[in-house]
Tab-separated table of C-alpha atoms in Angstrom:
chain	number	residue	atom	x	y	z
A	1	MET	CA	1.490	-6.516	17.419
A	2	ILE	CA	1.397	-3.922	14.711
A	3	SER	CA	-1.451	-1.446	14.574
A	4	ILE	CA	-4.166	-1.038	11.971
A	5	PHE	CA	-2.804	2.504	11.635
A	6	ASP	CA	0.376	0.933	10.275
A	7	ILE	CA	-1.769	-0.764	7.650
A	8	PHE	CA	-3.838	2.358	6.874
A	9	LYS	CA	-1.377	5.223	6.360
A	10	VAL	CA	-2.057	8.506	4.600
A	11	GLY	CA	0.484	9.063	1.855
A	12	ILE	CA	0.939	10.025	-1.775
A	13	GLY	CA	0.847	8.071	-5.026
A	14	PRO	CA	1.695	6.208	-7.022
A	15	SER	CA	3.252	3.434	-4.903
A	16	SER	CA	3.576	2.646	-1.221
A	17	SER	CA	6.665	0.480	-1.685
A	18	HIS	CA	8.265	2.534	-4.469
A	19	THR	CA	7.244	6.086	-3.499
A	20	VAL	CA	6.169	6.205	0.153
A	21	GLY	CA	8.828	3.788	1.443
A	22	PRO	CA	11.789	5.397	-0.368
A	23	MET	CA	10.710	8.872	0.760
A	24	LYS	CA	10.565	7.662	4.360
A	25	ALA	CA	13.938	5.925	4.030
A	26	ALA	CA	15.570	9.061	2.598
A	27	ALA	CA	14.094	11.199	5.368
A	28	ALA	CA	15.292	8.704	7.977
A	29	PHE	CA	18.823	8.794	6.548
A	30	ALA	CA	18.881	12.599	6.539
A	31	ALA	CA	17.634	12.650	10.136
A	32	ALA	CA	20.308	10.133	11.153
A	33	LEU	CA	23.050	12.338	9.680
A	34	LEU	CA	21.858	15.187	11.872
A	35	GLN	CA	21.448	13.068	14.995
A	36	GLU	CA	24.852	11.417	14.628
A	37	GLY	CA	26.737	14.662	13.971
A	38	PHE	CA	27.587	14.071	10.305
A	39	ASN	CA	25.343	16.720	8.784
A	40	GLU	CA	27.791	19.638	8.706
A	41	ASP	CA	30.538	17.573	7.085
A	42	THR	CA	28.339	15.950	4.448
A	43	ALA	CA	29.194	17.271	0.990
A	44	ARG	CA	27.667	14.530	-1.147
A	45	ILE	CA	24.994	11.852	-0.827
A	46	VAL	CA	24.835	8.896	-3.191
A	47	VAL	CA	21.696	6.741	-3.348
A	48	GLU	CA	21.877	3.342	-5.010
A	49	THR	CA	18.613	1.673	-6.037
A	50	TYR	CA	18.395	-2.072	-6.614
A	51	GLY	CA	16.034	-4.643	-8.068
A	52	SER	CA	12.420	-3.623	-8.460
A	53	LEU	CA	13.096	-0.081	-7.204
A	54	ALA	CA	15.618	0.368	-9.989
A	55	LEU	CA	13.611	-1.336	-12.723
A	56	THR	CA	10.330	0.526	-12.148
A	57	GLY	CA	11.563	3.502	-10.166
A	58	GLN	CA	10.987	6.035	-12.909
A	59	GLY	CA	7.346	5.116	-13.426
A	60	HIS	CA	6.672	4.715	-9.716
A	61	GLY	CA	8.135	8.097	-8.751
A	62	THR	CA	10.925	6.537	-6.691
A	63	PHE	CA	13.660	8.964	-7.698
A	64	ASP	CA	11.510	12.027	-7.036
A	65	ALA	CA	10.505	10.572	-3.670
A	66	LEU	CA	14.160	10.128	-2.709
A	67	LEU	CA	14.908	13.786	-3.462
A	68	LEU	CA	11.966	15.021	-1.398
A	69	GLY	CA	12.770	12.651	1.446
A	70	LEU	CA	16.392	13.777	1.656
A	71	GLU	CA	15.026	17.280	2.161
A	72	GLY	CA	13.050	15.976	5.142
A	73	SER	CA	9.586	15.575	3.625
A	74	LEU	CA	7.278	12.719	4.630
A	75	PRO	CA	4.393	11.301	2.586
A	76	HIS	CA	1.570	12.041	5.010
A	77	ASP	CA	2.071	15.793	5.216
A	78	ILE	CA	4.092	16.947	2.198
A	79	PRO	CA	2.383	19.925	0.474
A	80	LEU	CA	1.489	18.502	-2.923
A	81	ALA	CA	1.382	21.899	-4.630
A	82	ASP	CA	5.047	22.544	-3.762
A	83	ILE	CA	6.423	19.333	-5.251
A	84	PRO	CA	6.909	20.363	-8.927
A	85	GLU	CA	8.899	23.501	-8.093
A	86	ARG	CA	11.061	21.705	-5.525
A	87	LEU	CA	11.911	18.939	-7.965
A	88	ARG	CA	12.672	21.486	-10.685
A	89	ARG	CA	15.068	23.329	-8.376
A	90	ILE	CA	16.901	20.171	-7.290
A	91	ARG	CA	17.273	18.857	-10.823
A	92	ASN	CA	18.074	22.112	-12.608
A	93	ASP	CA	20.073	23.957	-9.934
A	94	ARG	CA	21.643	20.764	-8.576
A	95	VAL	CA	21.066	21.938	-5.021
A	96	LEU	CA	19.612	19.874	-2.201
A	97	TYR	CA	18.590	21.257	1.202
A	98	LEU	CA	19.914	18.780	3.758
A	99	ASN	CA	18.624	19.643	7.228
A	100	GLY	CA	18.637	23.349	6.420
A	101	ARG	CA	21.942	23.595	4.568
A	102	GLU	CA	22.711	23.425	0.857
A	103	ILE	CA	24.733	20.613	-0.686
A	104	GLY	CA	25.323	19.845	-4.329
A	105	PHE	CA	23.274	17.021	-5.806
A	106	ASP	CA	23.525	15.805	-9.390
A	107	VAL	CA	20.583	13.462	-9.948
A	108	ALA	CA	22.221	11.702	-12.889
A	109	ALA	CA	25.360	10.899	-10.892
A	110	ASP	CA	24.076	10.671	-7.337
A	111	ILE	CA	21.074	8.383	-7.880
A	112	GLN	CA	22.508	5.164	-9.238
A	113	VAL	CA	20.244	2.552	-10.808
A	114	HIS	CA	21.139	-1.158	-10.587
A	115	GLY	CA	18.335	-2.979	-12.355
A	116	ASP	CA	20.416	-6.128	-12.823
A	117	LYS	CA	21.263	-6.458	-9.139
A	118	VAL	CA	19.321	-7.106	-5.945
A	119	LEU	CA	20.372	-6.819	-2.329
A	120	PRO	CA	20.202	-10.060	-0.336
A	121	LYS	CA	17.109	-9.588	1.818
A	122	HIS	CA	14.372	-8.059	-0.371
A	123	PRO	CA	13.827	-6.977	-3.995
A	124	ASN	CA	13.272	-3.345	-2.906
A	125	GLY	CA	16.715	-2.299	-1.710
A	126	LEU	CA	18.261	1.150	-1.203
A	127	CYS	CA	21.791	2.052	-0.140
A	128	PHE	CA	22.559	5.594	1.071
A	129	THR	CA	26.129	6.860	1.397
A	130	ALA	CA	27.167	10.226	2.842
A	131	GLN	CA	30.637	11.553	1.966
A	132	ASN	CA	32.654	14.576	3.059
A	133	ALA	CA	34.382	16.993	0.691
A	134	ASP	CA	37.373	14.659	0.398
A	135	GLY	CA	35.201	11.703	-0.607
A	136	MET	CA	35.549	9.912	2.716
A	137	VAL	CA	32.495	7.888	3.722
A	138	LEU	CA	30.825	9.347	6.806
A	139	LYS	CA	27.813	7.066	6.999
A	140	LYS	CA	26.357	4.233	4.943
A	141	GLN	CA	22.963	2.646	5.438
A	142	VAL	CA	20.881	0.045	3.624
A	143	TYR	CA	17.086	0.207	3.782
A	144	TYR	CA	14.484	-2.142	2.406
A	145	SER	CA	11.029	-0.953	1.385
A	146	VAL	CA	9.035	-4.061	2.257
A	147	GLY	CA	5.540	-3.065	1.102
A	148	GLY	CA	2.717	-0.869	2.322
A	149	GLY	CA	5.099	1.991	3.102
A	150	PHE	CA	6.991	-0.054	5.704
A	151	ILE	CA	10.775	0.348	5.740
A	152	VAL	CA	13.427	-1.587	7.621
A	153	THR	CA	17.187	-1.220	7.903
A	154	GLU	CA	19.656	-3.923	6.948
A	155	GLU	CA	20.416	-4.547	10.607
A	156	ALA	CA	16.774	-4.796	11.695
A	157	PHE	CA	15.542	-6.919	8.790
A	158	GLY	CA	13.666	-9.966	10.051
A	159	GLU	CA	13.188	-8.598	13.547
A	160	GLU	CA	9.704	-8.342	14.975
A	161	THR	CA	8.056	-5.022	14.251
A	162	GLY	CA	5.247	-3.219	16.008
A	163	VAL	CA	4.560	-1.963	19.491
A	164	GLN	CA	5.636	-4.015	22.481
A	165	ALA	CA	2.563	-3.630	24.663
A	166	GLU	CA	0.113	-5.803	26.538
A	167	VAL	CA	-3.178	-6.156	24.698
A	168	PRO	CA	-6.323	-7.754	26.091
A	169	TYR	CA	-6.860	-10.099	23.146
A	170	PRO	CA	-3.514	-11.109	21.602
A	171	TYR	CA	-3.465	-13.166	18.404
A	172	ALA	CA	-0.875	-14.093	15.808
A	173	SER	CA	-3.094	-16.083	13.457
A	174	CYS	CA	-6.695	-16.097	12.317
A	175	ALA	CA	-7.301	-19.256	14.374
A	176	GLU	CA	-6.191	-17.367	17.485
A	177	LEU	CA	-8.284	-14.338	16.507
A	178	LEU	CA	-11.393	-16.504	16.111
A	179	ALA	CA	-10.657	-18.158	19.450
A	180	GLN	CA	-10.546	-14.748	21.145
A	181	CYS	CA	-13.878	-13.862	19.558
A	182	ARG	CA	-15.426	-17.154	20.642
A	183	LEU	CA	-14.117	-17.127	24.210
A	184	ASN	CA	-15.044	-13.489	24.839
A	185	GLN	CA	-18.248	-13.354	22.761
A	186	LEU	CA	-16.910	-10.511	20.627
A	187	ASN	CA	-16.917	-9.564	16.966
A	188	ILE	CA	-13.572	-9.109	15.215
A	189	SER	CA	-13.994	-5.337	15.208
A	190	GLU	CA	-14.517	-5.347	18.995
A	191	VAL	CA	-11.329	-7.361	19.538
A	192	VAL	CA	-9.346	-4.977	17.352
A	193	LEU	CA	-10.845	-1.889	18.995
A	194	ALA	CA	-9.799	-3.033	22.474
A	195	ASN	CA	-6.314	-3.987	21.287
A	196	GLU	CA	-5.789	-0.690	19.468
A	197	ALA	CA	-6.749	1.274	22.591
A	198	ALA	CA	-4.193	-0.717	24.581
A	199	LEU	CA	-1.484	-0.298	21.936
A	200	ALA	CA	-1.984	3.465	21.772
A	201	GLY	CA	-2.686	3.943	25.474
A	202	CYS	CA	-5.886	5.810	24.701
A	203	SER	CA	-9.638	5.362	24.931
A	204	GLU	CA	-11.688	3.335	22.485
A	205	ALA	CA	-13.461	6.568	21.552
A	206	GLU	CA	-10.116	8.052	20.476
A	207	VAL	CA	-9.369	4.972	18.366
A	208	ARG	CA	-12.748	5.337	16.677
A	209	ARG	CA	-12.030	9.009	16.020
A	210	ARG	CA	-8.787	8.127	14.253
A	211	VAL	CA	-10.495	5.375	12.255
A	212	ALA	CA	-13.204	7.845	11.216
A	213	GLU	CA	-10.500	10.205	9.949
A	214	ILE	CA	-9.086	7.432	7.748
A	215	ALA	CA	-12.585	6.750	6.379
A	216	ASP	CA	-13.011	10.432	5.583
A	217	VAL	CA	-9.674	10.599	3.738
A	218	MET	CA	-10.738	7.582	1.700
A	219	GLU	CA	-14.074	9.154	0.820
A	220	ALA	CA	-12.431	12.459	-0.109
A	221	CYS	CA	-10.075	10.596	-2.447
A	222	ILE	CA	-13.027	8.961	-4.226
A	223	LYS	CA	-14.718	12.325	-4.674
A	224	ARG	CA	-11.547	13.947	-6.037
A	225	GLY	CA	-11.129	11.053	-8.429
A	226	LEU	CA	-14.711	11.349	-9.661
A	227	GLY	CA	-14.108	15.042	-10.293
A	228	GLY	CA	-10.813	14.661	-12.127
A	229	ASP	CA	-10.170	14.906	-15.831
A	230	GLY	CA	-7.476	14.551	-18.456
A	231	GLU	CA	-4.589	12.148	-18.921
A	232	LEU	CA	-2.555	10.481	-16.211
A	233	PRO	CA	1.169	11.319	-16.128
A	234	GLY	CA	3.828	8.918	-17.336
A	235	GLY	CA	3.597	8.798	-21.113
A	236	LEU	CA	1.092	5.975	-21.650
A	237	ASN	CA	-1.609	8.537	-22.513
A	238	VAL	CA	-4.102	6.828	-20.211
A	239	ARG	CA	-7.179	8.994	-19.704
A	240	ARG	CA	-9.100	9.145	-16.464
A	241	ARG	CA	-12.192	6.987	-16.930
A	242	ALA	CA	-13.951	7.099	-13.555
A	243	PRO	CA	-15.672	10.505	-14.011
A	244	GLN	CA	-17.191	9.552	-17.369
A	245	LEU	CA	-18.227	6.099	-16.142
A	246	ALA	CA	-19.900	7.641	-13.089
A	247	ALA	CA	-21.777	10.079	-15.322
A	248	LYS	CA	-23.064	7.207	-17.463
A	249	LEU	CA	-24.211	5.290	-14.383
A	250	ARG	CA	-26.140	8.359	-13.220
A	251	VAL	CA	-27.891	8.492	-16.602
A	252	LEU	CA	-28.836	4.835	-16.251
A	253	ARG	CA	-30.163	5.513	-12.765
A	254	ALA	CA	-32.261	8.394	-14.056
A	255	SER	CA	-33.624	6.038	-16.685
A	256	GLU	CA	-34.446	3.552	-13.919
A	257	ILE	CA	-31.902	1.119	-15.328
A	258	VAL	CA	-29.978	0.564	-12.112
A	259	ASN	CA	-26.897	-1.583	-11.640
A	260	THR	CA	-25.465	-0.591	-8.288
A	261	GLN	CA	-22.869	-3.382	-8.450
A	262	LEU	CA	-20.899	-1.283	-10.955
A	263	TRP	CA	-20.485	1.611	-8.530
A	264	PRO	CA	-17.748	0.029	-6.387
A	265	MET	CA	-15.772	-0.653	-9.558
A	266	VAL	CA	-15.986	3.014	-10.531
A	267	TYR	CA	-15.170	4.177	-6.987
A	268	ALA	CA	-12.060	1.989	-6.929
A	269	MET	CA	-10.923	3.272	-10.315
A	270	ALA	CA	-11.411	6.855	-9.105
A	271	VAL	CA	-9.054	6.239	-6.171
A	272	ASN	CA	-6.431	4.542	-8.286
A	273	GLU	CA	-6.526	7.278	-10.897
A	274	GLU	CA	-5.818	9.726	-8.069
A	275	ASN	CA	-2.997	7.472	-6.922
A	276	ALA	CA	-1.545	7.250	-10.426
A	277	SER	CA	-1.504	11.050	-10.616
A	278	GLY	CA	0.486	11.322	-7.371
A	279	GLY	CA	-2.478	12.396	-5.248
A	280	ARG	CA	-3.220	11.854	-1.563
A	281	VAL	CA	-4.378	8.306	-0.814
A	282	VAL	CA	-4.490	5.809	2.047
A	283	THR	CA	-2.360	2.666	1.829
A	284	ALA	CA	-4.969	-0.082	2.049
A	285	PRO	CA	-2.764	-2.019	2.514
A	286	THR	CA	-0.687	-0.571	-0.372
A	287	ASN	CA	-1.026	2.254	-2.869
A	288	GLY	CA	-1.257	-0.108	-5.812
A	289	ALA	CA	-4.344	-1.645	-4.175
A	290	ALA	CA	-5.579	1.562	-2.548
A	291	GLY	CA	-8.949	1.668	-4.300
A	292	ILE	CA	-10.568	-1.570	-3.158
A	293	ILE	CA	-11.286	-0.959	0.525
A	294	PRO	CA	-12.426	2.677	0.054
A	295	ALA	CA	-14.710	1.580	-2.792
A	296	VAL	CA	-16.419	-1.195	-0.843
A	297	LEU	CA	-16.735	1.020	2.223
A	298	TYR	CA	-18.201	3.926	0.250
A	299	TYR	CA	-20.616	1.553	-1.473
A	300	PHE	CA	-21.729	0.332	1.958
A	301	ARG	CA	-22.180	3.908	3.149
A	302	LYS	CA	-24.267	4.944	0.161
A	303	PHE	CA	-26.332	1.867	-0.642
A	304	ASN	CA	-26.868	-0.062	2.601
A	305	PRO	CA	-29.844	1.278	4.588
A	306	HIS	CA	-28.335	-0.004	7.846
A	307	ALA	CA	-25.030	1.825	7.409
A	308	ASN	CA	-24.075	4.196	10.218
A	309	GLN	CA	-20.900	5.757	11.518
A	310	GLU	CA	-20.148	2.951	13.965
A	311	ARG	CA	-20.409	0.308	11.257
A	312	VAL	CA	-18.162	2.366	8.991
A	313	GLU	CA	-15.545	2.302	11.737
A	314	ASP	CA	-16.141	-1.410	12.377
A	315	PHE	CA	-15.494	-2.042	8.668
A	316	LEU	CA	-11.992	-0.554	8.880
A	317	LEU	CA	-11.250	-2.198	12.228
A	318	THR	CA	-12.078	-5.607	10.744
A	319	ALA	CA	-10.235	-4.920	7.494
A	320	GLY	CA	-7.209	-3.832	9.508
A	321	ALA	CA	-7.195	-7.067	11.493
A	322	ILE	CA	-7.112	-9.113	8.291
A	323	GLY	CA	-4.375	-6.899	6.863
A	324	ILE	CA	-2.263	-7.432	9.979
A	325	LEU	CA	-2.500	-11.208	9.498
A	326	TYR	CA	-1.135	-10.909	5.951
A	327	LYS	CA	1.558	-8.412	6.924
A	328	THR	CA	2.880	-10.442	9.854
A	329	ASN	CA	2.519	-13.941	8.368
A	330	ALA	CA	3.228	-13.373	4.675
A	331	SER	CA	3.826	-10.219	2.627
A	332	ILE	CA	1.998	-7.215	1.170
A	333	SER	CA	4.756	-6.347	-1.308
A	334	GLY	CA	4.184	-6.778	-5.037
A	335	ALA	CA	7.938	-6.937	-5.527
A	336	ASP	CA	8.069	-9.831	-3.068
A	337	VAL	CA	5.014	-11.972	-3.871
A	338	GLY	CA	3.330	-10.391	-6.901
A	339	CYS	CA	0.011	-8.587	-7.055
A	340	GLN	CA	-1.677	-11.307	-5.002
A	341	GLY	CA	0.049	-9.595	-2.062
A	342	GLU	CA	-1.490	-6.234	-2.950
A	343	VAL	CA	-4.814	-6.485	-4.811
A	344	GLY	CA	-5.389	-9.993	-3.431
A	345	VAL	CA	-4.828	-8.900	0.154
A	346	ALA	CA	-6.942	-5.764	-0.259
A	347	CYS	CA	-9.805	-7.821	-1.709
A	348	SER	CA	-9.508	-10.245	1.200
A	349	MET	CA	-9.581	-7.402	3.711
A	350	ALA	CA	-12.576	-5.753	2.035
A	351	ALA	CA	-14.581	-8.977	1.685
A	352	GLY	CA	-14.107	-9.879	5.331
A	353	ALA	CA	-14.914	-6.379	6.526
A	354	TYR	CA	-18.039	-6.209	4.391
A	355	ALA	CA	-19.193	-9.559	5.763
A	356	GLU	CA	-18.955	-8.247	9.325
A	357	VAL	CA	-20.842	-4.988	8.792
A	358	ILE	CA	-23.722	-6.707	7.007
A	359	GLY	CA	-24.147	-9.054	9.962
A	360	GLY	CA	-21.596	-11.821	9.550
A	361	THR	CA	-20.142	-13.885	12.379
A	362	PRO	CA	-16.367	-14.024	12.889
A	363	LYS	CA	-16.329	-17.396	11.109
A	364	GLN	CA	-18.220	-15.941	8.143
A	365	VAL	CA	-15.771	-13.023	8.073
A	366	GLU	CA	-12.911	-15.502	7.871
A	367	ASN	CA	-14.621	-17.354	5.044
A	368	ALA	CA	-15.165	-14.184	3.019
A	369	ALA	CA	-11.525	-13.168	3.459
A	370	GLU	CA	-10.297	-16.662	2.574
A	371	MET	CA	-12.404	-16.934	-0.581
A	372	ALA	CA	-11.182	-13.550	-1.789
A	373	MET	CA	-7.535	-14.568	-1.559
A	374	GLU	CA	-8.176	-18.065	-2.873
A	375	HIS	CA	-9.264	-16.547	-6.178
A	376	HIS	CA	-6.284	-14.189	-6.403
A	377	LEU	CA	-3.573	-16.802	-5.850
A	378	GLY	CA	-0.824	-16.460	-8.427
A	379	LEU	CA	-1.821	-12.959	-9.520
A	380	THR	CA	1.266	-11.378	-11.085
A	381	CYS	CA	2.508	-7.808	-10.867
A	382	ASP	CA	3.273	-6.602	-14.396
A	383	PRO	CA	2.718	-2.823	-14.573
A	384	VAL	CA	3.148	-1.507	-18.094
A	385	GLY	CA	5.978	1.003	-18.276
A	386	GLY	CA	6.537	0.696	-14.519
A	387	LEU	CA	3.415	2.825	-14.016
A	388	VAL	CA	0.586	1.974	-11.615
A	389	GLN	CA	-1.980	2.286	-14.402
A	390	ILE	CA	-2.295	-0.755	-16.677
A	391	PRO	CA	-3.579	-3.194	-15.430
A	392	CYS	CA	-3.628	-1.801	-11.885
A	393	ILE	CA	-6.509	0.684	-12.080
A	394	GLU	CA	-9.032	-1.677	-13.652
A	395	ARG	CA	-7.793	-4.555	-11.497
A	396	ASN	CA	-8.764	-2.605	-8.375
A	397	GLY	CA	-12.258	-2.122	-9.767
A	398	ILE	CA	-12.735	-5.820	-10.466
A	399	ALA	CA	-11.463	-6.757	-6.996
A	400	ALA	CA	-13.846	-4.305	-5.304
A	401	GLU	CA	-16.822	-5.889	-7.037
A	402	LYS	CA	-15.512	-9.352	-6.162
A	403	ALA	CA	-15.115	-8.389	-2.483
A	404	LEU	CA	-18.760	-7.327	-2.282
A	405	LYS	CA	-20.015	-10.550	-3.806
A	406	LEU	CA	-17.845	-12.801	-1.657
A	407	GLY	CA	-18.727	-10.879	1.506
A	408	THR	CA	-22.397	-11.426	0.687
A	409	LEU	CA	-21.864	-15.062	-0.296
A	410	ALA	CA	-20.225	-15.806	3.045
A	411	LEU	CA	-23.446	-14.910	4.870
A	412	LEU	CA	-25.446	-17.508	2.924
A	413	GLU	CA	-23.525	-20.290	4.700
A	414	ASP	CA	-22.391	-20.797	8.282
A	415	GLY	CA	-18.916	-21.674	7.011
A	416	MET	CA	-18.339	-24.403	9.543
A	417	ASP	CA	-17.544	-27.046	6.906
A	418	LYS	CA	-15.142	-24.952	4.803
A	419	LYS	CA	-12.095	-26.941	3.752
A	420	VAL	CA	-9.565	-24.094	3.604
A	421	SER	CA	-8.849	-21.693	6.442
A	422	LEU	CA	-7.620	-18.113	6.124
A	423	ASP	CA	-4.341	-19.094	7.783
A	424	GLU	CA	-3.834	-21.822	5.196
A	425	VAL	CA	-4.544	-19.539	2.250
A	426	ILE	CA	-2.174	-16.892	3.664
A	427	GLN	CA	0.621	-19.451	3.803
A	428	THR	CA	-0.284	-20.658	0.310
A	429	MET	CA	-0.095	-17.093	-0.994
A	430	LEU	CA	3.345	-16.647	0.538
A	431	GLN	CA	4.654	-19.908	-0.927
A	432	THR	CA	3.134	-19.083	-4.318
A	433	GLY	CA	4.962	-15.767	-4.233
A	434	ARG	CA	8.222	-17.473	-3.353
A	435	ASP	CA	7.777	-19.838	-6.313
A	436	MET	CA	6.883	-17.041	-8.741
A	437	LYS	CA	9.563	-15.922	-11.206
A	438	ALA	CA	11.073	-12.548	-10.328
A	439	THR	CA	10.063	-11.140	-13.716
A	440	TYR	CA	6.412	-11.359	-12.629
A	441	LYS	CA	6.945	-9.459	-9.369
A	442	GLU	CA	6.848	-5.685	-9.982
A	443	THR	CA	9.779	-5.555	-12.341
A	444	SER	CA	7.879	-4.790	-15.582
A	445	LEU	CA	9.950	-7.530	-17.217
A	446	ALA	CA	7.143	-9.940	-18.097
A	447	GLY	CA	3.414	-10.222	-18.705
A	448	LEU	CA	1.506	-7.218	-20.009
A	449	ALA	CA	4.515	-4.973	-19.436
A	450	VAL	CA	6.454	-6.876	-22.098
A	451	THR	CA	3.507	-7.538	-24.423
A	452	LEU	CA	2.637	-3.850	-24.675
A	453	GLN	CA	6.103	-2.338	-24.398
A	454	LYS	CA	8.151	-5.011	-26.234
A	455	LYS	CA	10.867	-4.733	-23.605
A	456	ALA	CA	13.768	-7.148	-23.460
A	457	VAL	CA	14.095	-9.296	-20.357
A	458	PRO	CA	17.541	-9.396	-18.701
A	459	VAL	CA	19.201	-12.787	-18.781
A	460	SER	CA	20.005	-12.773	-15.084
A	461	VAL	CA	19.821	-10.718	-11.925
A	462	ARG	CA	22.672	-10.924	-9.448
A	463	VAL	CA	22.421	-10.756	-5.669
A	464	VAL	CA	25.020	-8.293	-4.389
A	465	GLU	CA	26.082	-6.581	-1.197
A	466	CYS	CA	25.870	-2.788	-1.032
């Protein structure tokens, strides 16, 4: 099993698959050079980007992430204030610090962009090559960034991931999860809590402490987003909207014209504006969909009179369980299955989690999660200019509002006569993604990206070996 802490990872914007994953892959390659004794002889590193990483890498911060990763930085702890100066030094001085020693690095020559080619196993492919001073190849490694900040090597692709450990309530599908709940008279959050303690070899109290930390990072991101101002980077001249929208809602509240349903939309937009600016966010389950779960959770905290710390933690435990089902049985990569695998999955996670903390049974949680995905099937990924801004920011807001309504709707019925299960809709989402044209899967080669940018679509994309 994988852990909910694999689903909820602290990182930086704007993309988990295009920023977080490439940074982790670059850092892993640099570490491997040191561990395998190639570091001292390495005089040049060439990074080749393929498919979606090449096509939208500039807007998603992929190339900057690669530079920082090769210098050993990781998304969860990189000092954000240091990034601009480090990137300036690498690009202008053409010097990279590889495990403490300087090597030359010419960004224009050493990061190669192959937008018309994809590697065989996933649209997000990277190939790293280390050479000595004579040009001889010392080490070569292919990585795939498979969504949500997860990376996998060429050799390990398709292998089971996660921790090999005995858990008290194992499940590989929602049907099995519901069976564990039924047989042991537990809520979904209780099943996940016990499993997480077993996976980590710690107490349930320690698991709750770590979950509470994730909730606090999410809340802090909302507050930073509500306090931001100005335009988002990238050249589209998109202004931050969340602070002004929040101010207008406060005026309405003071006038006793209250519409609390709009708050989760604004909270989600605040998070995604932070993400678009390269700020600190939590993958939930991805950066492109990072606003939905924090928004619904913060709404619950602020507006539900029965909210308490334990229920906040239960929310994330339940959301994590649903995210694990999508990650292990389908995909959470926009480059793989379109935005249904990002915003759709996040909405499903949030709806199910909200249903539990407002009193839903495990079956009602399933129904909320299923309905949320059912109404995101076929959602394309078409970021304008390769930036996680249009339509991504507003799309998160809409999905947060939808999650709240579907979570509430699920409690009005027992759900026992529902015709579609969560397992069935997960498989449908995966097949829909497989059937979707590649131009609609995080390539910025169709949809709004073309309508607004008037970009030409390549005639064909070739599958190649690195």
